[in-house]
mmCIF file of C-alpha atoms in Angstrom:
data_model
loop_
_atom_site.group_PDB
_atom_site.id
_atom_site.type_symbol
_atom_site.label_atom_id
_atom_site.label_comp_id
_atom_site.label_asym_id
_atom_site.label_seq_id
_atom_site.Cartn_x
_atom_site.Cartn_y
_atom_site.Cartn_z
ATOM 1 C CA UNK A 1 4.067 -0.398 18.898
ATOM 2 C CA UNK A 2 5.001 1.190 22.188
ATOM 3 C CA UNK A 3 3.490 -0.648 25.146
ATOM 4 C CA UNK A 4 3.325 0.107 28.830
ATOM 5 C CA UNK A 5 3.419 3.918 28.582
ATOM 6 C CA UNK A 6 0.045 5.552 28.933
ATOM 7 C CA UNK A 7 -0.873 7.963 26.124
ATOM 8 C CA UNK A 8 2.120 6.989 23.950
ATOM 9 C CA UNK A 9 1.415 5.211 20.648
ATOM 10 C CA UNK A 10 3.442 3.716 17.856
ATOM 11 C CA UNK A 11 2.357 5.348 14.578
ATOM 12 C CA UNK A 12 2.832 4.126 11.000
ATOM 13 C CA UNK A 13 2.489 6.326 7.928
ATOM 14 C CA UNK A 14 -0.782 5.651 6.090
ATOM 15 C CA UNK A 15 0.735 6.242 2.644
ATOM 16 C CA UNK A 16 3.640 3.880 3.406
ATOM 17 C CA UNK A 17 1.227 1.096 4.384
ATOM 18 C CA UNK A 18 -0.766 1.667 1.175
ATOM 19 C CA UNK A 19 2.367 1.756 -0.970
ATOM 20 C CA UNK A 20 4.050 -1.268 0.662
ATOM 21 C CA UNK A 21 2.359 -3.805 -1.616
ATOM 22 C CA UNK A 22 2.792 -1.875 -4.857
ATOM 23 C CA UNK A 23 6.287 -3.037 -5.829
ATOM 24 C CA UNK A 24 5.803 -6.748 -4.977
ATOM 25 C CA UNK A 25 2.514 -6.871 -6.893
ATOM 26 C CA UNK A 26 3.935 -4.953 -9.853
ATOM 27 C CA UNK A 27 7.099 -7.038 -10.207
ATOM 28 C CA UNK A 28 5.413 -10.402 -9.615
ATOM 29 C CA UNK A 29 2.801 -9.383 -12.191
ATOM 30 C CA UNK A 30 5.425 -8.360 -14.748
ATOM 31 C CA UNK A 31 7.337 -11.635 -14.195
ATOM 32 C CA UNK A 32 4.152 -13.718 -14.463
ATOM 33 C CA UNK A 33 3.122 -11.863 -17.631
ATOM 34 C CA UNK A 34 6.590 -12.327 -19.138
ATOM 35 C CA UNK A 35 6.557 -16.076 -18.517
ATOM 36 C CA UNK A 36 2.884 -16.201 -19.494
ATOM 37 C CA UNK A 37 3.702 -15.176 -23.060
ATOM 38 C CA UNK A 38 5.361 -18.553 -23.663
ATOM 39 C CA UNK A 39 2.381 -20.963 -23.575
ATOM 40 C CA UNK A 40 -0.214 -20.333 -26.323
ATOM 41 C CA UNK A 41 -2.987 -21.074 -23.842
ATOM 42 C CA UNK A 42 -6.590 -21.918 -24.629
ATOM 43 C CA UNK A 43 -7.510 -18.477 -25.945
ATOM 44 C CA UNK A 44 -4.309 -17.724 -27.804
ATOM 45 C CA UNK A 45 -1.759 -15.014 -27.029
ATOM 46 C CA UNK A 46 -3.536 -12.146 -28.795
ATOM 47 C CA UNK A 47 -6.774 -12.530 -26.846
ATOM 48 C CA UNK A 48 -4.778 -13.104 -23.650
ATOM 49 C CA UNK A 49 -2.835 -9.853 -24.080
ATOM 50 C CA UNK A 50 -6.003 -7.876 -24.874
ATOM 51 C CA UNK A 51 -7.812 -9.369 -21.878
ATOM 52 C CA UNK A 52 -4.766 -8.656 -19.732
ATOM 53 C CA UNK A 53 -4.683 -5.017 -20.840
ATOM 54 C CA UNK A 54 -8.341 -4.608 -19.845
ATOM 55 C CA UNK A 55 -7.728 -6.342 -16.496
ATOM 56 C CA UNK A 56 -4.687 -4.127 -15.884
ATOM 57 C CA UNK A 57 -6.725 -0.944 -16.376
ATOM 58 C CA UNK A 58 -9.720 -2.171 -14.386
ATOM 59 C CA UNK A 59 -7.550 -3.478 -11.532
ATOM 60 C CA UNK A 60 -5.552 -0.252 -11.321
ATOM 61 C CA UNK A 61 -8.687 1.915 -11.363
ATOM 62 C CA UNK A 62 -10.561 -0.125 -8.762
ATOM 63 C CA UNK A 63 -7.648 -0.262 -6.308
ATOM 64 C CA UNK A 64 -6.846 3.435 -6.791
ATOM 65 C CA UNK A 65 -10.439 4.548 -6.201
ATOM 66 C CA UNK A 66 -11.806 2.118 -3.608
ATOM 67 C CA UNK A 67 -12.389 3.561 -0.107
ATOM 68 C CA UNK A 68 -11.189 7.053 -1.032
ATOM 69 C CA UNK A 69 -14.162 8.461 0.848
ATOM 70 C CA UNK A 70 -13.095 6.609 3.985
ATOM 71 C CA UNK A 71 -9.509 7.870 3.688
ATOM 72 C CA UNK A 72 -10.741 11.435 3.110
ATOM 73 C CA UNK A 73 -13.057 11.292 6.144
ATOM 74 C CA UNK A 74 -10.273 9.957 8.371
ATOM 75 C CA UNK A 75 -7.879 12.623 7.072
ATOM 76 C CA UNK A 76 -10.354 15.421 7.810
ATOM 77 C CA UNK A 77 -10.667 14.255 11.409
ATOM 78 C CA UNK A 78 -6.936 13.676 11.978
ATOM 79 C CA UNK A 79 -5.768 14.758 15.450
ATOM 80 C CA UNK A 80 -2.336 16.182 16.109
ATOM 81 C CA UNK A 81 0.182 13.508 17.073
ATOM 82 C CA UNK A 82 1.304 13.634 20.693
ATOM 83 C CA UNK A 83 4.730 14.854 21.694
ATOM 84 C CA UNK A 84 5.807 11.406 22.845
ATOM 85 C CA UNK A 85 4.207 9.322 20.101
ATOM 86 C CA UNK A 86 6.756 7.105 18.366
ATOM 87 C CA UNK A 87 6.896 7.377 14.562
ATOM 88 C CA UNK A 88 7.657 4.037 12.931
ATOM 89 C CA UNK A 89 10.414 4.013 10.322
ATOM 90 C CA UNK A 90 9.341 3.542 6.715
ATOM 91 C CA UNK A 91 11.472 0.384 6.371
ATOM 92 C CA UNK A 92 9.816 -1.217 9.407
ATOM 93 C CA UNK A 93 6.306 -0.493 8.081
ATOM 94 C CA UNK A 94 7.140 -1.905 4.634
ATOM 95 C CA UNK A 95 8.859 -4.975 6.086
ATOM 96 C CA UNK A 96 5.910 -5.698 8.393
ATOM 97 C CA UNK A 97 3.417 -5.477 5.515
ATOM 98 C CA UNK A 98 5.471 -7.646 3.194
ATOM 99 C CA UNK A 99 6.163 -10.307 5.818
ATOM 100 C CA UNK A 100 2.496 -10.398 6.739
ATOM 101 C CA UNK A 101 1.408 -10.779 3.112
ATOM 102 C CA UNK A 102 4.237 -12.941 1.724
ATOM 103 C CA UNK A 103 2.138 -16.112 1.367
ATOM 104 C CA UNK A 104 -0.692 -14.185 -0.293
ATOM 105 C CA UNK A 105 1.802 -12.634 -2.723
ATOM 106 C CA UNK A 106 3.290 -16.048 -3.488
ATOM 107 C CA UNK A 107 -0.172 -17.545 -4.029
ATOM 108 C CA UNK A 108 -1.202 -14.654 -6.288
ATOM 109 C CA UNK A 109 1.959 -15.116 -8.366
ATOM 110 C CA UNK A 110 1.341 -18.870 -8.679
ATOM 111 C CA UNK A 111 -2.288 -18.317 -9.731
ATOM 112 C CA UNK A 112 -1.265 -15.660 -12.274
ATOM 113 C CA UNK A 113 1.377 -17.998 -13.675
ATOM 114 C CA UNK A 114 -0.989 -20.971 -13.793
ATOM 115 C CA UNK A 115 -3.724 -18.943 -15.484
ATOM 116 C CA UNK A 116 -1.371 -18.359 -18.427
ATOM 117 C CA UNK A 117 -2.089 -21.890 -19.621
ATOM 118 C CA UNK A 118 -5.704 -20.800 -20.137
ATOM 119 C CA UNK A 119 -5.411 -17.057 -20.878
ATOM 120 C CA UNK A 120 -1.782 -16.071 -21.539
ATOM 121 C CA UNK A 121 -0.425 -12.921 -19.844
ATOM 122 C CA UNK A 122 -3.801 -11.857 -18.389
ATOM 123 C CA UNK A 123 -3.221 -12.903 -14.776
ATOM 124 C CA UNK A 124 0.182 -11.254 -14.653
ATOM 125 C CA UNK A 125 -1.143 -7.991 -16.051
ATOM 126 C CA UNK A 126 -3.958 -8.023 -13.486
ATOM 127 C CA UNK A 127 -1.388 -8.325 -10.674
ATOM 128 C CA UNK A 128 0.660 -5.501 -12.184
ATOM 129 C CA UNK A 129 -2.514 -3.419 -12.391
ATOM 130 C CA UNK A 130 -3.225 -3.964 -8.696
ATOM 131 C CA UNK A 131 0.290 -2.772 -7.859
ATOM 132 C CA UNK A 132 -0.164 0.280 -10.085
ATOM 133 C CA UNK A 133 -3.440 1.049 -8.313
ATOM 134 C CA UNK A 134 -1.662 1.066 -4.943
ATOM 135 C CA UNK A 135 0.956 3.477 -6.295
ATOM 136 C CA UNK A 136 -1.812 5.738 -7.619
ATOM 137 C CA UNK A 137 -3.626 5.689 -4.262
ATOM 138 C CA UNK A 138 -0.397 6.489 -2.394
ATOM 139 C CA UNK A 139 0.257 9.347 -4.838
ATOM 140 C CA UNK A 140 -3.271 10.675 -4.203
ATOM 141 C CA UNK A 141 -2.615 10.565 -0.460
ATOM 142 C CA UNK A 142 0.686 12.349 -1.057
ATOM 143 C CA UNK A 143 -1.011 15.175 -2.975
ATOM 144 C CA UNK A 144 -3.468 15.541 -0.112
ATOM 145 C CA UNK A 145 -0.645 15.596 2.441
ATOM 146 C CA UNK A 146 1.216 18.281 0.480
ATOM 147 C CA UNK A 147 -1.905 20.399 0.044
ATOM 148 C CA UNK A 148 -2.734 20.256 3.761
ATOM 149 C CA UNK A 149 0.927 20.256 4.860
ATOM 150 C CA UNK A 150 0.138 17.348 7.172
ATOM 151 C CA UNK A 151 1.505 13.817 7.075
ATOM 152 C CA UNK A 152 -1.085 11.185 8.031
ATOM 153 C CA UNK A 153 -0.302 8.436 10.543
ATOM 154 C CA UNK A 154 -2.268 5.477 11.900
ATOM 155 C CA UNK A 155 -1.828 3.661 15.190
ATOM 156 C CA UNK A 156 0.113 0.445 14.658
ATOM 157 C CA UNK A 157 -2.216 -1.519 16.924
ATOM 158 C CA UNK A 158 -5.180 -0.528 14.729
ATOM 159 C CA UNK A 159 -3.666 -2.158 11.637
ATOM 160 C CA UNK A 160 -4.630 -5.768 10.990
ATOM 161 C CA UNK A 161 -2.362 -8.629 12.099
ATOM 162 C CA UNK A 162 -0.562 -8.541 8.730
ATOM 163 C CA UNK A 163 0.244 -4.827 9.044
ATOM 164 C CA UNK A 164 -2.310 -3.643 6.490
ATOM 165 C CA UNK A 165 -5.758 -1.987 6.209
ATOM 166 C CA UNK A 166 -4.888 1.578 7.299
ATOM 167 C CA UNK A 167 -8.510 2.619 6.702
ATOM 168 C CA UNK A 168 -10.114 -0.569 8.048
ATOM 169 C CA UNK A 169 -13.007 -0.744 10.460
ATOM 170 C CA UNK A 170 -10.669 -0.947 13.478
ATOM 171 C CA UNK A 171 -9.125 2.432 12.632
ATOM 172 C CA UNK A 172 -10.927 5.037 14.738
ATOM 173 C CA UNK A 173 -8.955 8.019 13.497
ATOM 174 C CA UNK A 174 -5.629 9.249 12.168
ATOM 175 C CA UNK A 175 -2.875 11.407 13.627
ATOM 176 C CA UNK A 176 -1.187 14.258 11.827
ATOM 177 C CA UNK A 177 2.337 15.696 11.930
ATOM 178 C CA UNK A 178 4.259 18.346 10.047
ATOM 179 C CA UNK A 179 5.801 17.419 6.713
ATOM 180 C CA UNK A 180 9.304 17.152 8.215
ATOM 181 C CA UNK A 181 8.352 14.258 10.518
ATOM 182 C CA UNK A 182 9.493 10.721 9.821
ATOM 183 C CA UNK A 183 11.726 9.368 7.084
ATOM 184 C CA UNK A 184 9.172 9.169 4.243
ATOM 185 C CA UNK A 185 8.071 11.942 1.895
ATOM 186 C CA UNK A 186 4.402 12.764 1.232
ATOM 187 C CA UNK A 187 2.939 9.763 -0.582
ATOM 188 C CA UNK A 188 5.127 7.293 1.275
ATOM 189 C CA UNK A 189 8.257 7.288 -0.904
ATOM 190 C CA UNK A 190 11.742 7.519 0.607
ATOM 191 C CA UNK A 191 12.918 11.044 1.240
ATOM 192 C CA UNK A 192 15.505 11.917 -1.389
ATOM 193 C CA UNK A 193 16.802 14.944 0.490
ATOM 194 C CA UNK A 194 16.629 16.046 4.085
ATOM 195 C CA UNK A 195 13.316 17.661 4.942
ATOM 196 C CA UNK A 196 13.476 21.339 5.913
ATOM 197 C CA UNK A 197 13.195 21.910 9.656
#
């Protein structure tokens, strides 16, 4: 965040913040599910895999759909970013989120792994489903950004202390820029080619 200059704000891409947890959750879930196949567990592997498949779908759907109304309302009221606002790099936003959530990610992985001794695979597939849900939500935001030709940004100081919650109660509104701004494509992925100017 930029401090000490009146009217100038550090801005982070909303879709990048949403997407930041997708890969760690997905890969930790896949690893936990892979290791979780080994113990037979209390329920047996077959029931564990079936339960895990259900949890994967439910987790992905819930994360993808939750608070969409809030995101849509904030997007509709997005103000144009100021000329001197500082756009945070994608890598910085992702690194901030992942550092802020590293202990939660480690705990979630440990719980998913430990749960395999009761219900094999299920905990890992739930984690993977949560990561998939974040990807789906970021993709939904990306479609909205493309349709409106506006990238959505949130003030860095309105994110929580771990660098997350881009639609949390502290967020009073979003800023918008053209689609060429910043180093992330609509939806928060890395730009594969230079954006047209």
